[in-house]
Coordinates of C-alpha atoms and ligand atoms in Angstrom, one line a residue:
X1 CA -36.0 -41.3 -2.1
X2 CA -32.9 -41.0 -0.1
X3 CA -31.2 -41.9 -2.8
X4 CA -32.6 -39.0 -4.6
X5 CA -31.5 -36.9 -1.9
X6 CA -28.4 -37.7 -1.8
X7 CA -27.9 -36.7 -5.8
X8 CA -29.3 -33.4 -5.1
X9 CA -27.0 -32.6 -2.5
X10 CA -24.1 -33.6 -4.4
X11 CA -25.1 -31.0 -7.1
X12 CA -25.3 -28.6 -4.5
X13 CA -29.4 -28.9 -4.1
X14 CA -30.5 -29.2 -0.3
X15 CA -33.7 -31.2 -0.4
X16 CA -35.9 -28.5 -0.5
X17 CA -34.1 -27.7 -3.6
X18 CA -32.5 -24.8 -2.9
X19 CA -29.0 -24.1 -4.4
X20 CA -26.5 -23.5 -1.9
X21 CA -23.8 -22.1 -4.0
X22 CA -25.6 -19.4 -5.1
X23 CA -27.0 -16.8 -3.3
X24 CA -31.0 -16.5 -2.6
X25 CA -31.2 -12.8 -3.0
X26 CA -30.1 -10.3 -6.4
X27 CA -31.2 -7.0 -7.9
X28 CA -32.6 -9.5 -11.0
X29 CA -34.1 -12.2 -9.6
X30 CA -36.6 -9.8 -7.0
X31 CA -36.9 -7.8 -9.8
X32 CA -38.2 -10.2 -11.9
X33 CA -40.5 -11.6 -9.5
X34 CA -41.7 -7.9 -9.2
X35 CA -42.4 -7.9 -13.0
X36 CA -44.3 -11.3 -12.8
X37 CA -46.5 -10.0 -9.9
X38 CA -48.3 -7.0 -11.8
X39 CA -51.7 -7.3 -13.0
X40 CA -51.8 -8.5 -16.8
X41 CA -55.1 -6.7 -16.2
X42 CA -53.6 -3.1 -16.1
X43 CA -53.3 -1.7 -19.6
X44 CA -50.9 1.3 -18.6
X45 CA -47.5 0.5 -19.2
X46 CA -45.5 -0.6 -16.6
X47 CA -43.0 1.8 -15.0
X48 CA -39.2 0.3 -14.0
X49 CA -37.5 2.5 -11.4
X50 CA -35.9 -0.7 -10.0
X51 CA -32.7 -0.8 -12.1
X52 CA -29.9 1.2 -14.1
X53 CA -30.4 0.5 -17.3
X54 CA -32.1 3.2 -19.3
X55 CA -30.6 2.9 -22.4
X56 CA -34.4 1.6 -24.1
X57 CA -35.5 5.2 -23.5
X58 CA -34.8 7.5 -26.5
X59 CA -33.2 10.5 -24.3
X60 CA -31.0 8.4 -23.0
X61 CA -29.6 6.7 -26.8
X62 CA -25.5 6.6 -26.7
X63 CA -23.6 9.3 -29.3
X64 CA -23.8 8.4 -32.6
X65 CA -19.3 8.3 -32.4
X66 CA -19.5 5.7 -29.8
X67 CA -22.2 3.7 -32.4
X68 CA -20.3 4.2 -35.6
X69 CA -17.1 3.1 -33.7
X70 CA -18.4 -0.1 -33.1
X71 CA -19.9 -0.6 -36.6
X72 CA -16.4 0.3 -38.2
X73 CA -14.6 -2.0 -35.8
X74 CA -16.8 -5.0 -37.0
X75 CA -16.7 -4.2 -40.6
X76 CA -13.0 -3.7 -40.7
X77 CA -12.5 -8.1 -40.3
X78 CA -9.6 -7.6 -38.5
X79 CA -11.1 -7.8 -35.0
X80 CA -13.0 -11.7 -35.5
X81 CA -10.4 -13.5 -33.5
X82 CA -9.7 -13.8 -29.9
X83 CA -8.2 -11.1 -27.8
X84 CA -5.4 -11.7 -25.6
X85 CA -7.2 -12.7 -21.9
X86 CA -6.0 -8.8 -20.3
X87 CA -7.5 -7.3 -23.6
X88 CA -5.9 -5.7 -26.9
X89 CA -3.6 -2.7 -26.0
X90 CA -5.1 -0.4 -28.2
X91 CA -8.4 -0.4 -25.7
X92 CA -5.6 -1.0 -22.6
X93 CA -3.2 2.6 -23.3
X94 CA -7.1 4.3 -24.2
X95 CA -8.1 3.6 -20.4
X96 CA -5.0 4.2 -19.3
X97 CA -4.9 7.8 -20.9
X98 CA -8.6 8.4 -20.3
X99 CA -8.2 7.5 -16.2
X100 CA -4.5 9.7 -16.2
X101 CA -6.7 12.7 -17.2
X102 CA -8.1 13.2 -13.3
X103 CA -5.0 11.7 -11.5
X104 CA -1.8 13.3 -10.2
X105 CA 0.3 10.6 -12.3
X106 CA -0.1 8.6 -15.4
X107 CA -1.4 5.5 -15.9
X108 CA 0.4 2.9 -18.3
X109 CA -1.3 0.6 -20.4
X110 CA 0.3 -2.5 -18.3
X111 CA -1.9 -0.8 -15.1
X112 CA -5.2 -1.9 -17.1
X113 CA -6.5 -5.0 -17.5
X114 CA -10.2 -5.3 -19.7
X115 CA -13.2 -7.2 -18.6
X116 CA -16.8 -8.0 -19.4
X117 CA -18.5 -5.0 -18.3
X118 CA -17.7 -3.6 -14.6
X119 CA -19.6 -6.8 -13.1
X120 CA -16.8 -9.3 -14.5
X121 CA -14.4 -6.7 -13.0
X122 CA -15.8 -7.2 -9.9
X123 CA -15.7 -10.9 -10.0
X124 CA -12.4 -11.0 -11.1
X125 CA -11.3 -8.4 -7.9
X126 CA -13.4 -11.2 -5.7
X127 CA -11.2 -14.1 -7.2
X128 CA -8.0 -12.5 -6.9
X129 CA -8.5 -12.0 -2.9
X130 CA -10.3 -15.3 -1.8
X131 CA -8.2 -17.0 0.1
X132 CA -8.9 -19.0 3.3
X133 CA -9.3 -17.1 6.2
X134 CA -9.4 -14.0 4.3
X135 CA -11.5 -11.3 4.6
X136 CA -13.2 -8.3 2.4
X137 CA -15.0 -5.3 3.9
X138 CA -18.2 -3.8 2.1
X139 CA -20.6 -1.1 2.2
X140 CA -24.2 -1.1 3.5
X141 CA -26.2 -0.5 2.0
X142 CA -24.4 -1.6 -1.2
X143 CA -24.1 -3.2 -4.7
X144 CA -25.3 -7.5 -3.9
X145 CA -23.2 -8.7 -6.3
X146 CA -20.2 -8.2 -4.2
X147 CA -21.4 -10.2 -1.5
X148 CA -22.9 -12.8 -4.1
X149 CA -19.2 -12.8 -5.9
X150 CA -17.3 -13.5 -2.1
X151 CA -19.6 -15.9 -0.7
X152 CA -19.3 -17.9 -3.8
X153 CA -15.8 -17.9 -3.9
X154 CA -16.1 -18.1 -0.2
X155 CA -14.8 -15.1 0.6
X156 CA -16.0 -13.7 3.7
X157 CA -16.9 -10.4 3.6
X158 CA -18.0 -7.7 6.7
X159 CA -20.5 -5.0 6.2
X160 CA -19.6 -1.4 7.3
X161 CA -22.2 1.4 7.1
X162 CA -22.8 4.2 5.4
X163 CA -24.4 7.1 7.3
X164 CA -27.7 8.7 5.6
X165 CA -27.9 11.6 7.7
X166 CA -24.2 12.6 6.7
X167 CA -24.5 11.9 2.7
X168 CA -23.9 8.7 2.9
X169 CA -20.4 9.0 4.0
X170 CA -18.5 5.7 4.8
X171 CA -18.4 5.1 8.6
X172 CA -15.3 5.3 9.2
X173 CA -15.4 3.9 13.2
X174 CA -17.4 1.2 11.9
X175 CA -14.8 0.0 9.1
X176 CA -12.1 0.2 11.9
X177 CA -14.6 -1.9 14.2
X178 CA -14.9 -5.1 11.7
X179 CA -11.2 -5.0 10.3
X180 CA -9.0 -7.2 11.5
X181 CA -5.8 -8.8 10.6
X182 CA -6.9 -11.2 8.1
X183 CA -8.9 -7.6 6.1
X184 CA -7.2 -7.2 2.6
X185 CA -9.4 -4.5 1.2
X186 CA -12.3 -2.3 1.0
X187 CA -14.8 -1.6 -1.7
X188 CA -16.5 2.1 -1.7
X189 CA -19.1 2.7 -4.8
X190 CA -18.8 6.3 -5.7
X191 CA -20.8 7.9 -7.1
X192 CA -22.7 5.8 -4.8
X193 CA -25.2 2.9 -5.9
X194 CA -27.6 2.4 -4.3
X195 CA -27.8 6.2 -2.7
X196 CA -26.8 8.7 -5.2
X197 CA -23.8 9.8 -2.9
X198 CA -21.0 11.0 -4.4
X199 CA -17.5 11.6 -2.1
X200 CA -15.9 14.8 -1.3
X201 CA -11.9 14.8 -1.7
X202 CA -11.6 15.3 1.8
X203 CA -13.8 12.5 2.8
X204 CA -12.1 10.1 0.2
X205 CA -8.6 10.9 1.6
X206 CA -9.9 10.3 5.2
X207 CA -11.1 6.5 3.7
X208 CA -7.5 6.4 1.6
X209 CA -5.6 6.8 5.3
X210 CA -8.2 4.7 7.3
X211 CA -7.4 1.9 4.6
X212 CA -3.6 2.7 5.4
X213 CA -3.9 2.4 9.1
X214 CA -5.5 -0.9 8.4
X215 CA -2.7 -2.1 5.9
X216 CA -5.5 -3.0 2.9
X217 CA -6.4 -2.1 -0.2
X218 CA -9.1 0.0 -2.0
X219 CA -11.4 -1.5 -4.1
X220 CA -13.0 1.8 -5.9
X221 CA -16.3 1.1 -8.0
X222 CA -16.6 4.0 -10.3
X223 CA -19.0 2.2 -12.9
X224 CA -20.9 6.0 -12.4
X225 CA -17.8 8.1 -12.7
X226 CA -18.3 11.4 -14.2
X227 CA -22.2 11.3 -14.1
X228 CA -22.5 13.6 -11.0
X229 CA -24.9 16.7 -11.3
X230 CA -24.5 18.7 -7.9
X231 CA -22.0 20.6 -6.6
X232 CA -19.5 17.7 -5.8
X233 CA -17.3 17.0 -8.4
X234 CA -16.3 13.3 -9.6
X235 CA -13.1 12.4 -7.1
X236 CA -11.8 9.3 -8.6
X237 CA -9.9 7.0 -5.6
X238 CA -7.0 6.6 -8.3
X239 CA -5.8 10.4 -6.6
X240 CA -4.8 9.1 -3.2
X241 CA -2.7 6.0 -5.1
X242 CA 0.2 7.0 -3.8
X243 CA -1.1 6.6 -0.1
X244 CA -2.8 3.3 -0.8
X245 CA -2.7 1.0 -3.6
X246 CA -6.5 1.2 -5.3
X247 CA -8.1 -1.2 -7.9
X248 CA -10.0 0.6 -9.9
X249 CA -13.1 -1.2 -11.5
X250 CA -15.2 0.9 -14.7
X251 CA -16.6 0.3 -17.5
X252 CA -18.3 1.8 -20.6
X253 CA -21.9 1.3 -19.7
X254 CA -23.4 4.0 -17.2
X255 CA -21.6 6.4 -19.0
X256 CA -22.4 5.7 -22.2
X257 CA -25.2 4.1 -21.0
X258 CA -24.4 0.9 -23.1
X259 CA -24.2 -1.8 -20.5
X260 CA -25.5 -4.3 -23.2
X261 CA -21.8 -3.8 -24.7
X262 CA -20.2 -5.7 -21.9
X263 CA -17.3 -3.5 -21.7
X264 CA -15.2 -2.5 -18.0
X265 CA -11.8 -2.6 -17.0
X266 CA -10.4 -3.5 -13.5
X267 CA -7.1 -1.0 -13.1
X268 CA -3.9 -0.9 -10.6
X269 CA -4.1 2.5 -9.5
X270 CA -1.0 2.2 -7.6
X271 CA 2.1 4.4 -8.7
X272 CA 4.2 2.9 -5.8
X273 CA 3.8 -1.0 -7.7
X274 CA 2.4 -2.4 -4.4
X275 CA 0.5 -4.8 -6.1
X276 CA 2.8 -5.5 -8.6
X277 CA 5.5 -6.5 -5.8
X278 CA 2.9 -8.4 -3.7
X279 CA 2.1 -10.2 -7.0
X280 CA -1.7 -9.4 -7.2
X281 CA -1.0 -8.2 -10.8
X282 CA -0.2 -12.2 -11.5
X283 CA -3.0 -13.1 -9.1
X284 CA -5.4 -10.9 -11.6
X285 CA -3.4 -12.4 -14.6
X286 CA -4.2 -15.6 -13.7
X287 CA -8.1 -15.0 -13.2
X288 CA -8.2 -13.4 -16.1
X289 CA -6.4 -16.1 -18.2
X290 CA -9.1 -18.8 -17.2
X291 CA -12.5 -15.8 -17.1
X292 CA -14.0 -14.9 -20.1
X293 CA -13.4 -11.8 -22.4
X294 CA -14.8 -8.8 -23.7
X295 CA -16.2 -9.5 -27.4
X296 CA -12.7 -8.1 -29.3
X297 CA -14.6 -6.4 -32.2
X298 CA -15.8 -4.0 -28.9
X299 CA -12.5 -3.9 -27.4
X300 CA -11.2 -2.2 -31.2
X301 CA -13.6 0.7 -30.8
X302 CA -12.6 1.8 -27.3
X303 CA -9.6 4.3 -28.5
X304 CA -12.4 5.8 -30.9
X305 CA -15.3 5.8 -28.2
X306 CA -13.3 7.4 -25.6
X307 CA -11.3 9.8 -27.7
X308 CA -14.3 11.4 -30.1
X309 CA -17.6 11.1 -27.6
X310 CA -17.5 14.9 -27.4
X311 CA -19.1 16.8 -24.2
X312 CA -22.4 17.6 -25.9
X313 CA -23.3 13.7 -25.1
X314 CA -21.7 13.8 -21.8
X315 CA -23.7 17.2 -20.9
X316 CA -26.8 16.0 -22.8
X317 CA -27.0 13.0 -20.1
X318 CA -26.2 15.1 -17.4
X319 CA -28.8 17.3 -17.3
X320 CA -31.2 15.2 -17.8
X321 CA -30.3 13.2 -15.0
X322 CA -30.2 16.7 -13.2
X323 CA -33.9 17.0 -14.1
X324 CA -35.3 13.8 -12.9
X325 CA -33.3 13.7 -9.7
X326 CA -35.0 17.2 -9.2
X327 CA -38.4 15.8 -10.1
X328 CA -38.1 13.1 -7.7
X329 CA -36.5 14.3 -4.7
X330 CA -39.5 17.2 -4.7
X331 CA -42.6 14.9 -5.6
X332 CA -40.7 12.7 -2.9
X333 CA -41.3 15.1 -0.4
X334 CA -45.4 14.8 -0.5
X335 CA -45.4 11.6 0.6
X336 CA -45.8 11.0 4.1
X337 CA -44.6 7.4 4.5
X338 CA -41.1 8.7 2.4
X339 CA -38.7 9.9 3.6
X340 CA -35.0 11.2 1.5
X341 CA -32.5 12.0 4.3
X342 CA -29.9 13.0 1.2
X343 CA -30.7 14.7 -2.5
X344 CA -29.2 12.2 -5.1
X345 CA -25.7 13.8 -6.3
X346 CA -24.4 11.3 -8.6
X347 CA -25.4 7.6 -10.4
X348 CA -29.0 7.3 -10.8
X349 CA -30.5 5.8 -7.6
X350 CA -31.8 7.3 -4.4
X351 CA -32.7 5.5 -1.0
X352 CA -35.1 6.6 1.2
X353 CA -36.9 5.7 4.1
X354 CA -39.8 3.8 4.2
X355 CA -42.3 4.3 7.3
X356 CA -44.4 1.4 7.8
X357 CA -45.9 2.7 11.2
X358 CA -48.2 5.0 8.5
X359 CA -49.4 2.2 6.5
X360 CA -52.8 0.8 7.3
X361 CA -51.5 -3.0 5.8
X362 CA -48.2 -3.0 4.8
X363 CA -45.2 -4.2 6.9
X364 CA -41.9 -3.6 5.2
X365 CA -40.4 -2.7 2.2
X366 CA -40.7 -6.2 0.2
X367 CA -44.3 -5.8 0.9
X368 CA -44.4 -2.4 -0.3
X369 CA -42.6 -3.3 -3.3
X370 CA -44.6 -6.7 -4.4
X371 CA -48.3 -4.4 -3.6
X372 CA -47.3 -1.7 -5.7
X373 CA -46.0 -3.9 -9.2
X374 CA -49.3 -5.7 -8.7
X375 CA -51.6 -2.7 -8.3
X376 CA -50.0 0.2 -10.1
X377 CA -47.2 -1.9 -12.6
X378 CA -44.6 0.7 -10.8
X379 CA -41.2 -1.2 -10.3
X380 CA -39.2 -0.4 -7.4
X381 CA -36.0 -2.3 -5.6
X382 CA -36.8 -3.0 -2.0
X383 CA -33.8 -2.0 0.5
X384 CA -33.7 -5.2 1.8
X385 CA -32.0 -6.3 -1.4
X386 CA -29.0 -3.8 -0.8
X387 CA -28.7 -4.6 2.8
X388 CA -31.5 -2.1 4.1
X389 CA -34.7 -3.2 5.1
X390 CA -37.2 -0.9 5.1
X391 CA -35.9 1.4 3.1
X392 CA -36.5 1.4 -1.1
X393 CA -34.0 2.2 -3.6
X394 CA -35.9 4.3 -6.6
X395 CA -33.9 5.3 -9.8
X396 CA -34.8 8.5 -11.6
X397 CA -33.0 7.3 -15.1
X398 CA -36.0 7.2 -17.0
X399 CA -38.0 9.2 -19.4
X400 CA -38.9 12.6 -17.7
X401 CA -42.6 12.1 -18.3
X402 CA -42.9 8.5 -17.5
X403 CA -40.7 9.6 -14.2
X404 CA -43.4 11.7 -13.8
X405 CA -46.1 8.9 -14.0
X406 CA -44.4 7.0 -11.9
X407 CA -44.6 9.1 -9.0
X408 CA -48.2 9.9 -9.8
X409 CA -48.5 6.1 -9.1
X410 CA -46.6 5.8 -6.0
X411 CA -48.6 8.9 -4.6
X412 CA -51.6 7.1 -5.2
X413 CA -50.7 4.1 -4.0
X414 CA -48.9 5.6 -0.5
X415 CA -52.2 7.7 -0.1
X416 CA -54.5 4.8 -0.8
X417 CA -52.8 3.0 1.9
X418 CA -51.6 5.4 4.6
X419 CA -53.9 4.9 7.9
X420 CA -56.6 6.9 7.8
X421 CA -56.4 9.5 10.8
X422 CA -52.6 10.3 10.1
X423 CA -53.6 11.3 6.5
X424 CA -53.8 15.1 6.1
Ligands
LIG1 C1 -24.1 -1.3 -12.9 C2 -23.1 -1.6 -11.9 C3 -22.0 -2.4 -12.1 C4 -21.9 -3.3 -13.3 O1 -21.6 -2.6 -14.4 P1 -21.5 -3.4 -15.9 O2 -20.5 -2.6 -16.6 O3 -22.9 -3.2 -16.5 O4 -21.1 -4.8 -15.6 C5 -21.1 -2.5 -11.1 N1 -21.1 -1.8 -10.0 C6 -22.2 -1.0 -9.7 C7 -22.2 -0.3 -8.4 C8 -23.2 -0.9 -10.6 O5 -24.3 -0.1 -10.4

């Protein structure tokens, strides 16, 4: 027995058998035990507003460009081999032109570096800054993988809050509370998952010189750039670059809603050559030359993807997106034990407030979440999982009727719940 033990801890199994390297809590894995929890009973279908993928819904199908692209890249045989590990320059000077459009300076192909989709661009921005002692500053409520990426490279990272009643802005007094000297960088997600926020150029500027003050880096998420649908236009961090050096992580698949094509790009937004001087361009070398790739055949297609998707598809997406937002933010409002402090802007998530207090037997937002898959089949992330408890992140990128459905379903369900003498 002990002897037993003692093999499972040095795989990294305590005896209960849980794995210590990786962390308990992801977006998938409560997510799938949300699936696993409806009733196979219910013969309606079941209803996902817990992730960001709605690329299986026909509204939501990528251009027909960005499709053919791919299939002409493949056929052509030249594109079977391996790529070199920062990605074919072809793709590289595409990103580079494609990011220059909304930047007061221009991007060179050397500034972009390819990666597995924006996830593997986050890794890699993890890897690069782990170092003992070292510490990285994110947002709460935010996107888990970042803290699942530090702590396993034992990075430790700091939460610092984002403020619902003022759209999510970062706090900025907060961020200057947990920083100290050891802080290399910050990541802000905007537009924002998991609230829908997206960041004035005024407040962005105020994060670019707090980031300054504190002598780190940015590390700017814009895996949503461009889908925004209020009156905030898409900001990208790469504008104050010259104030503070940003890494700037993207990739193909919100936009072109393709995420299955594993295609992002982490880039060196930083037209003084910071980074290049401080050698984190060799750090992200390095990581790259011993991390996996993008599949090269998908790497060939970028120029075409980028250059030909034309703004019907772009506008197309958009409004819809518009649309369901709408739908949800006003059916929202019914609902006594839901609150929205902010109207989603941007991405396709919103958080709001669960109330507990009104529920005649539920306790929190895991609860919530696990009693609704199993009586309604209607999928929805608990905050807890993005650093909020008590609160739910809902995404709207569905179907318009099934969005519809879905808040049939969690009307029901709040109602059928709700204590009796506050109902009304
Ligand atoms: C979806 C998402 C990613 C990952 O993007 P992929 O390109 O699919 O890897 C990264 N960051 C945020 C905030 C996301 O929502």
């Amino acid at each position: 027995m002990e002897n037993g033990n003692g093999v499972h801890k040095k795989w990294g199994f305590s005896a209960n058998n849980e794995i210590e390297s990786v962390p308990g809590i992801t977006i998938r894995g409560i997510l799938n035990n949300l699936m696993n929890s409806r009733n196979p009973e219910d013969e309606r279908p079941i209803i996902p507003l817990g992730h960001g993928d709605p690329s299986a819904f026909p509204c939501f199908r990528t251009t027909r460009i960005a499709e053919d692209a791919i299939v002409d890249s493949l056929r052509s045989a030249k594109f079977n081999g391996y790529s070199p590990s920062i990605g074919i320059l072809p793709a590289r000077r595409s990103i580079a032109d494609y990011l220059s459009r909304d930047i007061p300076y221009k991007l060179s192909p050397e500034d972009v570096f390819l990666t597995a989709g924006c996830t593997h661009a986050i890794e890699i921005a993890m890897m690069v800054f782990a170092r003992p002692g070292a510490n990285i500053l994110l947002p709460r409520p935010g996107f888990p993988y970042y803290e699942a990426c530090a702590s396993f490279r034992k990075l430790e990272y700091r939460h610092f809050d984002l403020l619902p009643e003022k759209g999510w802005e970062v706090d900025l007094e907060s961020v200057e509370a947990v920083a100290d000297e050891n802080t290399v960088g910050i990541v802000i997600i905007n537009p924002g998952n998991p609230c829908g926020s997206v960041y004035t150029y005024e407040h962005l500027k105020k994060v670019a010189a707090t980031a300054k003050k504190l002598g780190i880096l940015v590390i700017a998420d814009e895996v949503y750039g461009h889908l925004t649908f209020a009156s905030n236009p898409f900001v990208p961090m790469g504008v104050f670059g010259s104030i503070v050096p940003v890494l700037t992580l993207g990739s193909i698949s919100k936009r072109w809603i393709v995420p299955g094509w594993r295609l992002g790009w982490l880039v060196t937004s930083d037209p003084n050559g910071v980074l290049k001087e401080t050698k984190v361009v060799d750090s992200i070398i390095r990581c790259l030359n011993i991390s996996g790739d993008p599949a090269t055949f998908i790497q060939a297609a970028i120029p075409r993807i980028i250059e030909k998707t034309t703004d019907g598809f772009f506008s197309k997406v958009i409004t819809i997106l518009r649309k369901s937002a709408e739908i949800m933010y006003d059916q929202i409002k019914d609902i006594d034990c839901i609150i929205c402090p902010h109207k989603p802007e941007g991405s396709m998530f919103v958080m709001v407030k669960f109330n507990s207090t009104l529920m005649e037997d539920i306790d929190d937002d895991m609860e919530f979440c696990f009693k609704l898959a199993k009586e309604e089949s209607l999928i929805i992330l608990p905050g807890t999982v993005v650093g909020m408890k008590n609160w739910l992140r809902i995404t709207f990128a569905i179907e318009p009727t099934l969005l519809q459905d879905g808040v049939l379903r969690l009307k029901a369900f709040c109602h059928r719940h709700a204590k009796k003498y506050v109902r009304h």
